[in-house]
Amino acid sequence: MDDQQRQFLRNLVHQAIQSALNATIWRLPTPVLLVLLGGLIAAVIYFRLY
């Protein structure tokens, strides 16, 4: 994975975090949020974004 792909995935993660925060405001069920956040954490670890 080159730097351009890593930056693209990093931007996707940031957008997903912002979406999760917006979903919290709109009362998305907590279990769904936890699954989404767990998926984000797994993706960050798998692709070594941070």
mmCIF file of N, CA and C in Angstrom:
data_model
loop_
_atom_site.group_PDB
_atom_site.id
_atom_site.type_symbol
_atom_site.label_atom_id
_atom_site.label_comp_id
_atom_site.label_asym_id
_atom_site.label_seq_id
_atom_site.Cartn_x
_atom_site.Cartn_y
_atom_site.Cartn_z
ATOM 1 N N MET A 1 0.855 -1.174 0.000
ATOM 2 C CA MET A 1 0.000 0.000 0.000
ATOM 3 C C MET A 1 0.901 1.237 0.000
ATOM 4 N N ASP A 2 0.700 2.107 -0.966
ATOM 5 C CA ASP A 2 1.527 3.312 -1.030
ATOM 6 C C ASP A 2 0.912 4.440 -0.200
ATOM 7 N N ASP A 3 1.616 5.549 -0.133
ATOM 8 C CA ASP A 3 1.183 6.659 0.719
ATOM 9 C C ASP A 3 -0.136 7.274 0.266
ATOM 10 N N GLN A 4 -0.367 7.308 -1.045
ATOM 11 C CA GLN A 4 -1.617 7.891 -1.542
ATOM 12 C C GLN A 4 -2.812 7.035 -1.112
ATOM 13 N N GLN A 5 -2.688 5.724 -1.185
ATOM 14 C CA GLN A 5 -3.769 4.840 -0.749
ATOM 15 C C GLN A 5 -3.974 4.944 0.756
ATOM 16 N N ARG A 6 -2.884 5.036 1.506
ATOM 17 C CA ARG A 6 -2.986 5.157 2.962
ATOM 18 C C ARG A 6 -3.692 6.456 3.337
ATOM 19 N N GLN A 7 -3.372 7.534 2.660
ATOM 20 C CA GLN A 7 -4.025 8.818 2.933
ATOM 21 C C GLN A 7 -5.509 8.760 2.579
ATOM 22 N N PHE A 8 -5.844 8.091 1.472
ATOM 23 C CA PHE A 8 -7.245 7.937 1.082
ATOM 24 C C PHE A 8 -8.016 7.172 2.156
ATOM 25 N N LEU A 9 -7.459 6.068 2.640
ATOM 26 C CA LEU A 9 -8.128 5.295 3.689
ATOM 27 C C LEU A 9 -8.226 6.089 4.985
ATOM 28 N N ARG A 10 -7.187 6.859 5.290
ATOM 29 C CA ARG A 10 -7.221 7.690 6.496
ATOM 30 C C ARG A 10 -8.356 8.705 6.404
ATOM 31 N N ASN A 11 -8.536 9.305 5.221
ATOM 32 C CA ASN A 11 -9.644 10.247 5.040
ATOM 33 C C ASN A 11 -10.993 9.549 5.176
ATOM 34 N N LEU A 12 -11.099 8.327 4.667
ATOM 35 C CA LEU A 12 -12.344 7.577 4.828
ATOM 36 C C LEU A 12 -12.644 7.312 6.299
ATOM 37 N N VAL A 13 -11.612 6.982 7.064
ATOM 38 C CA VAL A 13 -11.806 6.734 8.495
ATOM 39 C C VAL A 13 -12.288 8.008 9.182
ATOM 40 N N HIS A 14 -11.694 9.141 8.850
ATOM 41 C CA HIS A 14 -12.120 10.400 9.459
ATOM 42 C C HIS A 14 -13.574 10.714 9.108
ATOM 43 N N GLN A 15 -13.955 10.466 7.865
ATOM 44 C CA GLN A 15 -15.345 10.702 7.470
ATOM 45 C C GLN A 15 -16.286 9.758 8.209
ATOM 46 N N ALA A 16 -15.858 8.510 8.397
ATOM 47 C CA ALA A 16 -16.702 7.550 9.106
ATOM 48 C C ALA A 16 -16.867 7.947 10.568
ATOM 49 N N ILE A 17 -15.804 8.469 11.174
ATOM 50 C CA ILE A 17 -15.903 8.929 12.562
ATOM 51 C C ILE A 17 -16.888 10.083 12.660
ATOM 52 N N GLN A 18 -16.807 11.019 11.724
ATOM 53 C CA GLN A 18 -17.748 12.137 11.728
ATOM 54 C C GLN A 18 -19.177 11.639 11.519
ATOM 55 N N SER A 19 -19.355 10.647 10.661
ATOM 56 C CA SER A 19 -20.690 10.082 10.437
ATOM 57 C C SER A 19 -21.205 9.404 11.696
ATOM 58 N N ALA A 20 -20.330 8.714 12.416
ATOM 59 C CA ALA A 20 -20.740 8.060 13.659
ATOM 60 C C ALA A 20 -21.181 9.099 14.688
ATOM 61 N N LEU A 21 -20.471 10.208 14.753
ATOM 62 C CA LEU A 21 -20.871 11.264 15.681
ATOM 63 C C LEU A 21 -22.222 11.853 15.286
ATOM 64 N N ASN A 22 -22.437 12.059 14.003
ATOM 65 C CA ASN A 22 -23.735 12.553 13.543
ATOM 66 C C ASN A 22 -24.833 11.537 13.818
ATOM 67 N N ALA A 23 -24.525 10.264 13.663
ATOM 68 C CA ALA A 23 -25.520 9.228 13.938
ATOM 69 C C ALA A 23 -25.902 9.217 15.414
ATOM 70 N N THR A 24 -24.933 9.501 16.278
ATOM 71 C CA THR A 24 -25.231 9.578 17.709
ATOM 72 C C THR A 24 -26.233 10.683 17.968
ATOM 73 N N ILE A 25 -26.049 11.796 17.292
ATOM 74 C CA ILE A 25 -26.973 12.916 17.465
ATOM 75 C C ILE A 25 -28.380 12.499 17.024
ATOM 76 N N TRP A 26 -28.460 11.711 15.958
ATOM 77 C CA TRP A 26 -29.760 11.300 15.436
ATOM 78 C C TRP A 26 -30.266 10.012 16.063
ATOM 79 N N ARG A 27 -29.630 9.564 17.142
ATOM 80 C CA ARG A 27 -30.102 8.433 17.954
ATOM 81 C C ARG A 27 -30.047 7.082 17.246
ATOM 82 N N LEU A 28 -28.959 6.819 16.585
ATOM 83 C CA LEU A 28 -28.751 5.477 16.050
ATOM 84 C C LEU A 28 -28.584 4.533 17.235
ATOM 85 N N PRO A 29 -29.146 3.319 17.161
ATOM 86 C CA PRO A 29 -29.038 2.407 18.304
ATOM 87 C C PRO A 29 -27.580 2.158 18.699
ATOM 88 N N THR A 30 -27.340 2.114 19.993
ATOM 89 C CA THR A 30 -25.981 1.957 20.523
ATOM 90 C C THR A 30 -25.272 0.708 19.999
ATOM 91 N N PRO A 31 -25.919 -0.465 19.929
ATOM 92 C CA PRO A 31 -25.191 -1.643 19.414
ATOM 93 C C PRO A 31 -24.678 -1.445 17.986
ATOM 94 N N VAL A 32 -25.437 -0.742 17.169
ATOM 95 C CA VAL A 32 -24.998 -0.490 15.794
ATOM 96 C C VAL A 32 -23.758 0.401 15.806
ATOM 97 N N LEU A 33 -23.764 1.427 16.644
ATOM 98 C CA LEU A 33 -22.600 2.303 16.758
ATOM 99 C C LEU A 33 -21.369 1.535 17.226
ATOM 100 N N LEU A 34 -21.556 0.654 18.201
ATOM 101 C CA LEU A 34 -20.424 -0.115 18.712
ATOM 102 C C LEU A 34 -19.844 -1.026 17.639
ATOM 103 N N VAL A 35 -20.698 -1.627 16.827
ATOM 104 C CA VAL A 35 -20.220 -2.479 15.731
ATOM 105 C C VAL A 35 -19.461 -1.651 14.709
ATOM 106 N N LEU A 36 -19.979 -0.483 14.365
ATOM 107 C CA LEU A 36 -19.299 0.390 13.409
ATOM 108 C C LEU A 36 -17.946 0.863 13.937
ATOM 109 N N LEU A 37 -17.902 1.267 15.187
ATOM 110 C CA LEU A 37 -16.635 1.713 15.767
ATOM 111 C C LEU A 37 -15.636 0.568 15.860
ATOM 112 N N GLY A 38 -16.122 -0.624 16.197
ATOM 113 C CA GLY A 38 -15.235 -1.792 16.226
ATOM 114 C C GLY A 38 -14.667 -2.088 14.851
ATOM 115 N N GLY A 39 -15.499 -1.945 13.819
ATOM 116 C CA GLY A 39 -15.029 -2.147 12.453
ATOM 117 C C GLY A 39 -13.990 -1.115 12.056
ATOM 118 N N LEU A 40 -14.200 0.133 12.468
ATOM 119 C CA LEU A 40 -13.221 1.177 12.180
ATOM 120 C C LEU A 40 -11.887 0.902 12.861
ATOM 121 N N ILE A 41 -11.947 0.500 14.113
ATOM 122 C CA ILE A 41 -10.715 0.199 14.846
ATOM 123 C C ILE A 41 -9.983 -0.959 14.187
ATOM 124 N N ALA A 42 -10.730 -1.987 13.783
ATOM 125 C CA ALA A 42 -10.106 -3.132 13.113
ATOM 126 C C ALA A 42 -9.459 -2.714 11.798
ATOM 127 N N ALA A 43 -10.123 -1.839 11.039
ATOM 128 C CA ALA A 43 -9.562 -1.382 9.769
ATOM 129 C C ALA A 43 -8.292 -0.567 9.987
ATOM 130 N N VAL A 44 -8.304 0.284 10.991
ATOM 131 C CA VAL A 44 -7.123 1.097 11.285
ATOM 132 C C VAL A 44 -5.946 0.204 11.658
ATOM 133 N N ILE A 45 -6.199 -0.809 12.477
ATOM 134 C CA ILE A 45 -5.126 -1.724 12.882
ATOM 135 C C ILE A 45 -4.668 -2.564 11.693
ATOM 136 N N TYR A 46 -5.608 -3.062 10.896
ATOM 137 C CA TYR A 46 -5.264 -3.936 9.776
ATOM 138 C C TYR A 46 -4.414 -3.203 8.728
ATOM 139 N N PHE A 47 -4.814 -1.978 8.385
ATOM 140 C CA PHE A 47 -4.103 -1.224 7.363
ATOM 141 C C PHE A 47 -2.972 -0.368 7.930
ATOM 142 N N ARG A 48 -2.763 -0.428 9.237
ATOM 143 C CA ARG A 48 -1.693 0.314 9.920
ATOM 144 C C ARG A 48 -1.728 1.792 9.555
ATOM 145 N N LEU A 49 -2.908 2.398 9.726
ATOM 146 C CA LEU A 49 -3.072 3.808 9.360
ATOM 147 C C LEU A 49 -2.473 4.731 10.414
ATOM 148 N N TYR A 50 -2.436 4.293 11.678
ATOM 149 C CA TYR A 50 -1.877 5.138 12.740
ATOM 150 C C TYR A 50 -0.862 4.367 13.523
#
